[in-house]
Protein backbone atom coordinates (compact mmCIF):
# COMPACT_ATOMS: atom_id res chain seq x y z
CA UNK A 1 0.00 0.00 0.00
CA UNK A 2 1.07 3.56 -0.50
CA UNK A 3 2.95 5.07 2.44
CA UNK A 4 1.05 7.39 4.78
CA UNK A 5 3.52 10.18 4.06
CA UNK A 6 2.86 9.93 0.33
CA UNK A 7 -0.91 10.03 0.90
CA UNK A 8 -0.55 13.03 3.18
CA UNK A 9 1.56 14.82 0.57
CA UNK A 10 -1.03 14.22 -2.15
CA UNK A 11 -3.94 15.28 0.08
CA UNK A 12 -2.11 18.39 1.31
CA UNK A 13 -1.11 19.46 -2.21
CA UNK A 14 -4.63 19.02 -3.61
CA UNK A 15 -6.24 20.84 -0.66
CA UNK A 16 -3.80 23.74 -0.99
CA UNK A 17 -4.54 23.98 -4.72
CA UNK A 18 -8.32 23.98 -4.09
CA UNK A 19 -8.04 26.25 -1.00
CA UNK A 20 -9.38 23.50 1.27
CA UNK A 21 -8.44 22.65 4.87
CA UNK A 22 -6.47 19.41 4.63
CA UNK A 23 -7.24 18.54 8.27
CA UNK A 24 -10.84 17.80 7.25
CA UNK A 25 -9.64 14.92 5.06
CA UNK A 26 -6.52 13.59 6.79
CA UNK A 27 -8.77 11.76 9.26
CA UNK A 28 -9.68 9.44 6.36
CA UNK A 29 -6.05 8.69 5.55
CA UNK A 30 -6.68 4.92 5.72
CA UNK A 31 -8.79 5.16 2.52
CA UNK A 32 -7.05 4.42 -0.78
CA UNK A 33 -5.58 7.51 -2.38
CA UNK A 34 -8.05 7.56 -5.29
CA UNK A 35 -11.08 7.61 -2.95
CA UNK A 36 -9.52 10.38 -0.89
CA UNK A 37 -8.87 12.55 -3.95
CA UNK A 38 -12.39 12.01 -5.30
CA UNK A 39 -13.82 13.08 -1.93
CA UNK A 40 -11.76 16.30 -1.99
CA UNK A 41 -12.65 17.08 -5.61
CA UNK A 42 -16.37 16.56 -4.94
CA UNK A 43 -16.24 19.17 -2.19
CA UNK A 44 -14.85 21.85 -4.55
CA UNK A 45 -16.85 24.10 -6.94
CA UNK A 46 -17.31 22.31 -10.25
CA UNK A 47 -15.98 19.08 -8.76
CA UNK A 48 -19.01 16.98 -9.72
CA UNK A 49 -18.77 18.14 -13.33
CA UNK A 50 -15.05 17.34 -13.37
CA UNK A 51 -15.63 13.83 -12.05
CA UNK A 52 -18.13 13.16 -14.85
CA UNK A 53 -15.16 13.20 -17.22
CA UNK A 54 -14.18 9.58 -17.89
CA UNK A 55 -10.53 10.67 -18.20
CA UNK A 56 -10.52 11.75 -14.55
CA UNK A 57 -11.58 8.34 -13.25
CA UNK A 58 -9.02 6.65 -15.49
CA UNK A 59 -6.27 8.83 -14.01
CA UNK A 60 -7.48 8.14 -10.46
CA UNK A 61 -6.97 4.45 -11.11
CA UNK A 62 -3.59 5.19 -12.62
CA UNK A 63 -2.50 7.13 -9.50
CA UNK A 64 -3.69 4.33 -7.24
CA UNK A 65 -1.65 1.76 -9.18
CA UNK A 66 1.35 4.07 -9.39
CA UNK A 67 1.72 4.92 -5.71
CA UNK A 68 1.27 1.28 -4.71
CA UNK A 69 3.87 0.01 -7.18
CA UNK A 70 7.56 -0.45 -6.54
CA UNK A 71 8.26 -0.70 -10.24
CA UNK A 72 6.94 2.49 -11.86
CA UNK A 73 9.16 2.75 -14.96
CA UNK A 74 6.38 1.54 -17.26
CA UNK A 75 3.97 4.06 -15.74
CA UNK A 76 6.46 6.89 -16.27
CA UNK A 77 6.91 5.85 -19.91
CA UNK A 78 3.13 5.99 -20.38
CA UNK A 79 3.04 9.45 -18.84
CA UNK A 80 5.88 10.62 -21.06
CA UNK A 81 4.03 9.45 -24.18
CA UNK A 82 0.79 11.06 -22.97
CA UNK A 83 2.46 14.48 -22.73
CA UNK A 84 3.84 14.44 -26.27
CA UNK A 85 0.83 16.37 -27.63
CA UNK A 86 -0.50 18.30 -24.62
CA UNK A 87 0.63 20.61 -21.83
CA UNK A 88 -1.69 19.48 -19.02
CA UNK A 89 -3.43 16.19 -18.22
CA UNK A 90 -6.95 17.06 -19.32
CA UNK A 91 -5.71 18.92 -22.39
CA UNK A 92 -7.58 22.09 -21.33
CA UNK A 93 -5.19 24.50 -23.01
CA UNK A 94 -2.49 25.55 -20.52
CA UNK A 95 -4.50 25.65 -17.26
CA UNK A 96 -3.51 23.01 -14.67
CA UNK A 97 -6.34 21.16 -12.91
CA UNK A 98 -6.55 19.31 -9.62
CA UNK A 99 -5.66 16.16 -11.57
CA UNK A 100 -2.28 17.63 -12.54
CA UNK A 101 -1.60 18.37 -8.85
CA UNK A 102 -2.55 14.81 -7.82
CA UNK A 103 -0.31 13.11 -10.42
CA UNK A 104 2.57 15.51 -9.74
CA UNK A 105 2.41 14.79 -5.99
CA UNK A 106 2.11 11.04 -6.61
CA UNK A 107 5.24 10.69 -8.79
CA UNK A 108 7.42 13.41 -7.23
CA UNK A 109 9.10 11.11 -4.73
CA UNK A 110 9.91 8.60 -7.48
CA UNK A 111 11.64 11.06 -9.81
CA UNK A 112 13.27 13.61 -7.49
CA UNK A 113 16.41 11.47 -7.33
CA UNK A 114 16.76 10.98 -11.09
CA UNK A 115 20.10 11.91 -12.65
CA UNK A 116 20.22 14.25 -15.66
CA UNK A 117 20.71 11.25 -17.95
CA UNK A 118 17.64 9.52 -16.43
CA UNK A 119 15.56 12.69 -16.91
CA UNK A 120 16.52 12.83 -20.59
CA UNK A 121 14.75 9.48 -21.08
CA UNK A 122 11.44 11.15 -20.17
CA UNK A 123 11.66 14.64 -21.78
CA UNK A 124 7.91 15.26 -22.11
CA UNK A 125 7.16 14.11 -18.56
CA UNK A 126 9.79 16.41 -17.03
CA UNK A 127 8.75 19.31 -19.24
CA UNK A 128 5.24 18.89 -17.76
CA UNK A 129 6.56 18.61 -14.19
CA UNK A 130 8.64 21.76 -14.65
CA UNK A 131 5.57 23.59 -15.95
CA UNK A 132 3.38 22.46 -13.02
CA UNK A 133 5.94 23.39 -10.36
CA UNK A 134 6.15 26.87 -11.98
CA UNK A 135 2.37 27.35 -12.17
CA UNK A 136 1.20 25.78 -8.88
CA UNK A 137 2.20 27.00 -5.43
CA UNK A 138 3.17 23.88 -3.47
CA UNK A 139 4.84 25.86 -0.68
CA UNK A 140 7.63 23.81 0.90
CA UNK A 141 5.89 20.48 0.37
CA UNK A 142 7.98 19.36 -2.61
CA UNK A 143 11.64 19.89 -3.37
CA UNK A 144 12.04 21.63 -6.72
CA UNK A 145 13.03 19.39 -9.62
CA UNK A 146 16.01 20.90 -11.39
CA UNK A 147 16.35 20.50 -15.13
CA UNK A 148 19.15 21.29 -17.55
CA UNK A 149 17.52 23.59 -20.10
CA UNK A 150 19.30 23.89 -23.42
CA UNK A 151 19.39 27.39 -24.81
CA UNK A 152 17.97 27.78 -28.28
CA UNK A 153 20.30 29.49 -30.71
CA UNK A 154 18.46 31.02 -33.60
CA UNK A 155 20.06 30.35 -37.01
CA UNK A 156 21.74 33.27 -38.77
CA UNK A 157 20.00 33.99 -42.01
CA UNK A 158 21.84 35.92 -44.70
CA UNK A 159 19.96 38.92 -46.01
CA UNK A 160 19.96 37.96 -49.67
CA UNK A 161 18.61 41.26 -50.95
CA UNK A 162 21.17 43.27 -48.99
CA UNK A 163 23.97 41.02 -50.23
CA UNK A 164 22.80 41.50 -53.81
CA UNK A 165 22.69 45.28 -53.36
CA UNK A 166 26.16 45.33 -51.85
CA UNK A 167 27.46 43.20 -54.69
CA UNK A 168 25.74 45.48 -57.23
CA UNK A 169 27.13 48.58 -55.56
CA UNK A 170 30.62 47.10 -55.51
CA UNK A 171 30.38 46.18 -59.18
CA UNK A 172 29.01 49.61 -60.11
CA UNK A 173 31.79 51.27 -58.09
CA UNK A 174 34.34 49.34 -60.09
CA UNK A 175 32.70 50.53 -63.30
CA UNK A 176 32.88 54.13 -62.03
CA UNK A 177 36.57 53.74 -61.36
CA UNK A 178 37.13 52.34 -64.85
CA UNK A 179 35.07 55.16 -66.38
CA UNK A 180 37.00 57.78 -64.38
CA UNK A 181 40.27 56.22 -65.52
CA UNK A 182 39.12 56.49 -69.16
CA UNK A 183 38.18 60.14 -68.60
CA UNK A 184 41.71 60.87 -67.35
CA UNK A 185 43.14 59.27 -70.51
CA UNK A 186 40.85 61.48 -72.65
CA UNK A 187 42.16 64.63 -70.94
CA UNK A 188 45.70 63.52 -71.53
CA UNK A 189 44.85 62.93 -75.17
CA UNK A 190 43.55 66.51 -75.53
CA UNK A 191 46.91 67.89 -74.37
CA UNK A 192 48.77 65.73 -76.76
CA UNK A 193 48.40 66.87 -80.39
CA UNK A 194 49.78 63.60 -81.51
CA UNK A 195 46.74 61.79 -80.02
CA UNK A 196 43.98 63.96 -81.60
CA UNK A 197 42.79 61.06 -83.69
CA UNK A 198 42.37 58.93 -80.60
CA UNK A 199 40.43 61.78 -78.98
CA UNK A 200 38.08 62.14 -81.94
CA UNK A 201 37.50 58.40 -82.06
CA UNK A 202 36.77 58.23 -78.34
CA UNK A 203 33.31 56.73 -77.79
CA UNK A 204 30.66 59.33 -76.83
CA UNK A 205 29.87 57.48 -73.64
CA UNK A 206 33.33 58.34 -72.33
CA UNK A 207 32.73 62.11 -72.87
CA UNK A 208 29.75 62.06 -70.50
CA UNK A 209 30.04 62.26 -66.76
CA UNK A 210 28.71 58.90 -65.70
CA UNK A 211 30.46 58.87 -62.39
CA UNK A 212 28.00 61.27 -60.68
CA UNK A 213 24.95 59.40 -61.91
CA UNK A 214 26.45 56.04 -61.09
CA UNK A 215 27.41 57.23 -57.61
CA UNK A 216 23.80 58.36 -57.12
CA UNK A 217 22.66 54.91 -58.24
CA UNK A 218 25.04 53.32 -55.75
CA UNK A 219 23.73 55.45 -52.89
CA UNK A 220 20.18 54.75 -53.97
CA UNK A 221 20.81 51.01 -54.14
CA UNK A 222 22.45 51.07 -50.68
CA UNK A 223 19.41 52.81 -49.23
CA UNK A 224 17.06 50.61 -51.21
CA UNK A 225 14.49 51.43 -53.83
CA UNK A 226 12.09 53.99 -52.40
CA UNK A 227 9.11 52.14 -53.84
CA UNK A 228 10.13 48.88 -52.19
CA UNK A 229 10.71 50.60 -48.86
CA UNK A 230 7.19 51.90 -48.79
CA UNK A 231 6.01 48.31 -48.43
CA UNK A 232 7.63 46.59 -45.47
CA UNK A 233 6.84 42.84 -45.76
CA UNK A 234 7.30 42.34 -42.01
CA UNK A 235 4.89 45.11 -41.11
CA UNK A 236 2.39 43.89 -43.71
CA UNK A 237 2.53 40.39 -42.20
CA UNK A 238 2.02 41.78 -38.68
CA UNK A 239 -0.92 43.84 -39.90
CA UNK A 240 -2.52 40.77 -41.50
CA UNK A 241 -2.02 38.77 -38.26
CA UNK A 242 -3.66 41.58 -36.29
CA UNK A 243 -6.63 41.58 -38.65
CA UNK A 244 -7.36 37.92 -37.84
CA UNK A 245 -6.44 38.00 -34.13
CA UNK A 246 -9.25 36.66 -31.94
CA UNK A 247 -8.26 39.28 -29.34
CA UNK A 248 -10.16 41.82 -31.48
CA UNK A 249 -13.42 40.12 -30.42
CA UNK A 250 -15.04 40.80 -27.06
CA UNK A 251 -16.65 37.47 -26.18
CA UNK A 252 -18.60 37.46 -22.91
CA UNK A 253 -20.51 34.89 -20.90
CA UNK A 254 -24.23 35.73 -20.98
CA UNK A 255 -27.41 34.28 -19.54
CA UNK A 256 -30.51 34.19 -21.75
CA UNK A 257 -33.23 35.69 -19.56
CA UNK A 258 -35.94 35.50 -22.22
CA UNK A 259 -36.31 34.08 -25.74
CA UNK A 260 -39.17 34.40 -28.21
CA UNK A 261 -39.95 34.03 -31.89
CA UNK A 262 -39.17 36.93 -34.21
CA UNK A 263 -42.38 38.79 -35.10
CA UNK A 264 -41.80 38.64 -38.86
CA UNK A 265 -39.23 35.86 -39.55
CA UNK A 266 -39.85 32.17 -38.86
CA UNK A 267 -36.14 31.31 -38.84
CA UNK A 268 -35.16 33.91 -36.22
CA UNK A 269 -35.35 34.09 -32.44
CA UNK A 270 -35.12 37.23 -30.30
CA UNK A 271 -33.29 36.90 -26.98
CA UNK A 272 -32.77 39.15 -23.99
CA UNK A 273 -29.30 38.33 -22.70
CA UNK A 274 -27.75 39.38 -19.39
CA UNK A 275 -23.99 40.11 -19.65
CA UNK A 276 -23.72 41.97 -16.36
CA UNK A 277 -24.33 45.45 -17.75
CA UNK A 278 -27.50 46.13 -15.72
CA UNK A 279 -29.53 46.35 -18.92
CA UNK A 280 -30.18 43.20 -20.96
CA UNK A 281 -28.97 43.08 -24.56
CA UNK A 282 -31.47 42.32 -27.30
CA UNK A 283 -30.01 39.81 -29.77
CA UNK A 284 -31.49 38.27 -32.92
CA UNK A 285 -30.24 34.76 -33.82
CA UNK A 286 -31.03 32.37 -36.65
CA UNK A 287 -31.73 29.47 -34.29
CA UNK A 288 -35.49 28.94 -34.63
CA UNK A 289 -35.03 25.74 -36.71
CA UNK A 290 -32.61 24.20 -34.20
CA UNK A 291 -33.74 25.15 -30.69
CA UNK A 292 -36.99 26.30 -29.11
CA UNK A 293 -37.34 29.54 -27.10
CA UNK A 294 -38.04 27.41 -24.01
CA UNK A 295 -34.82 25.43 -24.45
CA UNK A 296 -32.82 28.64 -24.87
CA UNK A 297 -34.30 30.49 -21.88
CA UNK A 298 -32.07 30.41 -18.76
CA UNK A 299 -29.21 28.95 -20.78
CA UNK A 300 -25.66 30.31 -20.56
CA UNK A 301 -24.20 31.33 -23.94
CA UNK A 302 -21.16 33.08 -25.39
CA UNK A 303 -21.96 36.46 -26.90
CA UNK A 304 -19.80 38.65 -29.15
CA UNK A 305 -20.61 42.05 -27.64
CA UNK A 306 -18.52 44.50 -29.67
CA UNK A 307 -20.39 44.16 -32.97
CA UNK A 308 -22.00 47.27 -34.37
CA UNK A 309 -25.74 47.11 -33.52
CA UNK A 310 -27.86 46.35 -36.59
CA UNK A 311 -31.47 45.63 -37.47
CA UNK A 312 -32.44 42.13 -38.59
CA UNK A 313 -35.90 42.18 -40.15
CA UNK A 314 -36.74 45.43 -38.33
CA UNK A 315 -35.59 44.20 -34.90
CA UNK A 316 -32.40 45.67 -33.41
CA UNK A 317 -29.65 43.15 -32.53
CA UNK A 318 -26.81 44.02 -30.13
CA UNK A 319 -24.53 41.02 -30.41
CA UNK A 320 -24.06 37.53 -31.80
CA UNK A 321 -24.52 34.20 -30.01
CA UNK A 322 -21.62 31.88 -30.91
CA UNK A 323 -22.84 28.48 -32.12
CA UNK A 324 -21.29 25.26 -33.35
CA UNK A 325 -22.60 23.42 -36.40
CA UNK A 326 -21.86 20.14 -38.11
CA UNK A 327 -20.59 19.85 -41.67
CA UNK A 328 -23.95 19.90 -43.46
CA UNK A 329 -25.36 22.49 -41.06
CA UNK A 330 -28.19 20.15 -40.05
CA UNK A 331 -27.30 20.53 -36.36
CA UNK A 332 -26.62 23.95 -34.81
CA UNK A 333 -26.22 24.59 -31.07
CA UNK A 334 -24.98 27.43 -28.84
CA UNK A 335 -21.55 26.70 -27.35
CA UNK A 336 -21.62 25.05 -23.93
CA UNK A 337 -20.37 27.30 -21.12
CA UNK A 338 -18.76 25.43 -18.17
CA UNK A 339 -20.63 25.40 -14.87
CA UNK A 340 -19.25 28.06 -12.55
CA UNK A 341 -18.46 30.64 -15.26
CA UNK A 342 -19.56 34.14 -14.26
CA UNK A 343 -22.04 36.31 -16.15
CA UNK A 344 -20.19 39.04 -18.03
CA UNK A 345 -16.68 37.56 -17.81
CA UNK A 346 -14.64 37.67 -21.01
CA UNK A 347 -13.39 34.55 -22.75
CA UNK A 348 -9.59 34.46 -23.01
CA UNK A 349 -7.18 32.78 -25.43
CA UNK A 350 -3.68 31.84 -24.31
CA UNK A 351 -1.11 33.77 -26.35
CA UNK A 352 -3.71 36.26 -27.63
CA UNK A 353 -3.85 38.90 -24.88
CA UNK A 354 -4.58 41.96 -27.05
CA UNK A 355 -7.28 44.48 -26.20
CA UNK A 356 -10.64 43.98 -28.00
CA UNK A 357 -11.89 46.65 -30.38
CA UNK A 358 -14.51 48.95 -28.84
CA UNK A 359 -16.67 48.28 -31.89
CA UNK A 360 -15.64 46.08 -34.81
CA UNK A 361 -15.39 47.94 -38.11
CA UNK A 362 -17.76 46.23 -40.60
CA UNK A 363 -15.79 47.65 -43.54
CA UNK A 364 -12.65 45.79 -42.45
CA UNK A 365 -14.62 42.51 -42.27
CA UNK A 366 -12.73 41.59 -39.07
CA UNK A 367 -15.32 39.08 -37.89
CA UNK A 368 -15.41 37.38 -41.30
CA UNK A 369 -11.61 36.96 -41.18
CA UNK A 370 -11.64 35.44 -37.68
CA UNK A 371 -14.56 32.98 -37.82
CA UNK A 372 -12.91 30.59 -40.35
CA UNK A 373 -10.35 29.84 -37.60
CA UNK A 374 -12.97 28.95 -34.96
CA UNK A 375 -13.73 25.23 -34.52
CA UNK A 376 -14.11 22.51 -31.92
CA UNK A 377 -11.29 19.99 -31.57
CA UNK A 378 -11.50 16.20 -31.38
CA UNK A 379 -12.71 16.45 -27.76
CA UNK A 380 -15.35 19.06 -28.59
CA UNK A 381 -13.41 21.92 -26.97
CA UNK A 382 -14.08 25.25 -28.70
CA UNK A 383 -10.85 26.77 -30.07
CA UNK A 384 -9.33 29.56 -32.15
CA UNK A 385 -6.56 27.97 -34.27
CA UNK A 386 -6.43 25.16 -31.67
CA UNK A 387 -6.27 27.52 -28.64
CA UNK A 388 -9.23 26.85 -26.26
CA UNK A 389 -11.97 29.35 -25.39
CA UNK A 390 -11.16 29.70 -21.65
CA UNK A 391 -13.30 30.98 -18.76
CA UNK A 392 -12.56 31.10 -15.04
CA UNK A 393 -14.33 27.71 -14.77
CA UNK A 394 -12.52 26.03 -17.67
CA UNK A 395 -12.90 25.73 -21.46
CA UNK A 396 -16.11 26.15 -23.44
CA UNK A 397 -17.24 23.17 -25.50
CA UNK A 398 -19.58 21.75 -28.09
CA UNK A 399 -21.29 18.38 -28.06
CA UNK A 400 -19.87 17.97 -31.59
CA UNK A 401 -16.15 17.37 -32.31
CA UNK A 402 -14.63 19.05 -35.36
CA UNK A 403 -17.56 21.47 -35.65
CA UNK A 404 -17.38 24.94 -37.19
CA UNK A 405 -18.09 27.89 -34.89
CA UNK A 406 -19.62 31.24 -35.76
mmCIF file of N, CA, C and O in Angstrom, residues 8 45 55 75 91 95 98 128 166 172 174 185 194 208 223-224 234 278 310 334 336 390:
data_model
loop_
_atom_site.group_PDB
_atom_site.id
_atom_site.type_symbol
_atom_site.label_atom_id
_atom_site.label_comp_id
_atom_site.label_asym_id
_atom_site.label_seq_id
_atom_site.Cartn_x
_atom_site.Cartn_y
_atom_site.Cartn_z
ATOM 1 N N UNK A 8 -0.429 11.704 2.566
ATOM 2 C CA UNK A 8 -0.554 13.033 3.176
ATOM 3 C C UNK A 8 -0.070 14.116 2.221
ATOM 4 O O UNK A 8 -0.675 15.196 2.128
ATOM 5 N N UNK A 45 -15.946 23.608 -5.881
ATOM 6 C CA UNK A 45 -16.852 24.097 -6.937
ATOM 7 C C UNK A 45 -16.522 23.462 -8.282
ATOM 8 O O UNK A 45 -15.358 23.423 -8.693
ATOM 9 N N UNK A 55 -11.981 10.599 -18.308
ATOM 10 C CA UNK A 55 -10.533 10.666 -18.200
ATOM 11 C C UNK A 55 -10.098 10.796 -16.746
ATOM 12 O O UNK A 55 -9.073 10.252 -16.342
ATOM 13 N N UNK A 75 4.945 2.985 -15.936
ATOM 14 C CA UNK A 75 3.974 4.065 -15.737
ATOM 15 C C UNK A 75 4.553 5.402 -16.175
ATOM 16 O O UNK A 75 3.863 6.220 -16.798
ATOM 17 N N UNK A 91 -5.808 18.279 -21.084
ATOM 18 C CA UNK A 91 -5.712 18.919 -22.390
ATOM 19 C C UNK A 91 -6.479 20.220 -22.477
ATOM 20 O O UNK A 91 -6.782 20.693 -23.558
ATOM 21 N N UNK A 95 -4.088 25.462 -18.652
ATOM 22 C CA UNK A 95 -4.504 25.652 -17.256
ATOM 23 C C UNK A 95 -4.440 24.332 -16.490
ATOM 24 O O UNK A 95 -5.154 23.389 -16.792
ATOM 25 N N UNK A 98 -6.868 20.080 -10.809
ATOM 26 C CA UNK A 98 -6.547 19.307 -9.623
ATOM 27 C C UNK A 98 -5.907 17.968 -9.961
ATOM 28 O O UNK A 98 -5.091 17.438 -9.202
ATOM 29 N N UNK A 128 6.518 18.668 -18.440
ATOM 30 C CA UNK A 128 5.244 18.891 -17.759
ATOM 31 C C UNK A 128 5.460 19.180 -16.277
ATOM 32 O O UNK A 128 4.877 20.109 -15.726
ATOM 33 N N UNK A 166 24.762 45.033 -52.099
ATOM 34 C CA UNK A 166 26.165 45.328 -51.846
ATOM 35 C C UNK A 166 27.032 44.892 -53.015
ATOM 36 O O UNK A 166 27.965 45.590 -53.417
ATOM 37 N N UNK A 172 29.217 48.295 -59.502
ATOM 38 C CA UNK A 172 29.010 49.609 -60.113
ATOM 39 C C UNK A 172 30.152 50.544 -59.773
ATOM 40 O O UNK A 172 30.599 51.350 -60.593
ATOM 41 N N UNK A 174 33.198 49.694 -59.243
ATOM 42 C CA UNK A 174 34.338 49.336 -60.086
ATOM 43 C C UNK A 174 34.186 49.939 -61.466
ATOM 44 O O UNK A 174 35.149 50.446 -62.061
ATOM 45 N N UNK A 185 42.407 59.520 -69.256
ATOM 46 C CA UNK A 185 43.137 59.271 -70.513
ATOM 47 C C UNK A 185 42.697 60.230 -71.605
ATOM 48 O O UNK A 185 43.509 60.690 -72.418
ATOM 49 N N UNK A 194 49.511 64.806 -80.749
ATOM 50 C CA UNK A 194 49.782 63.603 -81.509
ATOM 51 C C UNK A 194 48.664 62.573 -81.333
ATOM 52 O O UNK A 194 48.581 61.621 -82.081
ATOM 53 N N UNK A 208 30.754 61.707 -71.496
ATOM 54 C CA UNK A 208 29.746 62.059 -70.504
ATOM 55 C C UNK A 208 30.342 61.972 -69.110
ATOM 56 O O UNK A 208 31.495 61.621 -68.936
ATOM 57 N N UNK A 223 20.564 52.445 -50.048
ATOM 58 C CA UNK A 223 19.405 52.811 -49.231
ATOM 59 C C UNK A 223 18.200 51.959 -49.555
ATOM 60 O O UNK A 223 17.285 51.815 -48.774
ATOM 61 N N UNK A 224 18.200 51.402 -50.767
ATOM 62 C CA UNK A 224 17.060 50.612 -51.215
ATOM 63 C C UNK A 224 16.151 51.444 -52.078
ATOM 64 O O UNK A 224 16.105 52.663 -51.990
ATOM 65 N N UNK A 234 7.499 42.717 -43.397
ATOM 66 C CA UNK A 234 7.301 42.342 -42.009
ATOM 67 C C UNK A 234 6.106 43.034 -41.402
ATOM 68 O O UNK A 234 5.287 42.428 -40.720
ATOM 69 N N UNK A 278 -26.338 45.494 -16.337
ATOM 70 C CA UNK A 278 -27.495 46.132 -15.723
ATOM 71 C C UNK A 278 -28.698 46.099 -16.649
ATOM 72 O O UNK A 278 -29.807 45.789 -16.242
ATOM 73 N N UNK A 310 -27.225 46.319 -35.266
ATOM 74 C CA UNK A 310 -27.858 46.354 -36.592
ATOM 75 C C UNK A 310 -29.250 45.753 -36.507
ATOM 76 O O UNK A 310 -29.539 44.927 -35.635
ATOM 77 N N UNK A 334 -25.836 26.468 -29.530
ATOM 78 C CA UNK A 334 -24.976 27.434 -28.842
ATOM 79 C C UNK A 334 -23.837 26.701 -28.131
ATOM 80 O O UNK A 334 -24.013 25.565 -27.679
ATOM 81 N N UNK A 336 -21.324 25.438 -25.306
ATOM 82 C CA UNK A 336 -21.618 25.054 -23.929
ATOM 83 C C UNK A 336 -20.645 25.768 -22.993
ATOM 84 O O UNK A 336 -19.424 25.592 -23.102
ATOM 85 N N UNK A 390 -11.293 29.952 -23.080
ATOM 86 C CA UNK A 390 -11.165 29.701 -21.650
ATOM 87 C C UNK A 390 -11.985 30.687 -20.821
ATOM 88 O O UNK A 390 -12.042 31.878 -21.126
#
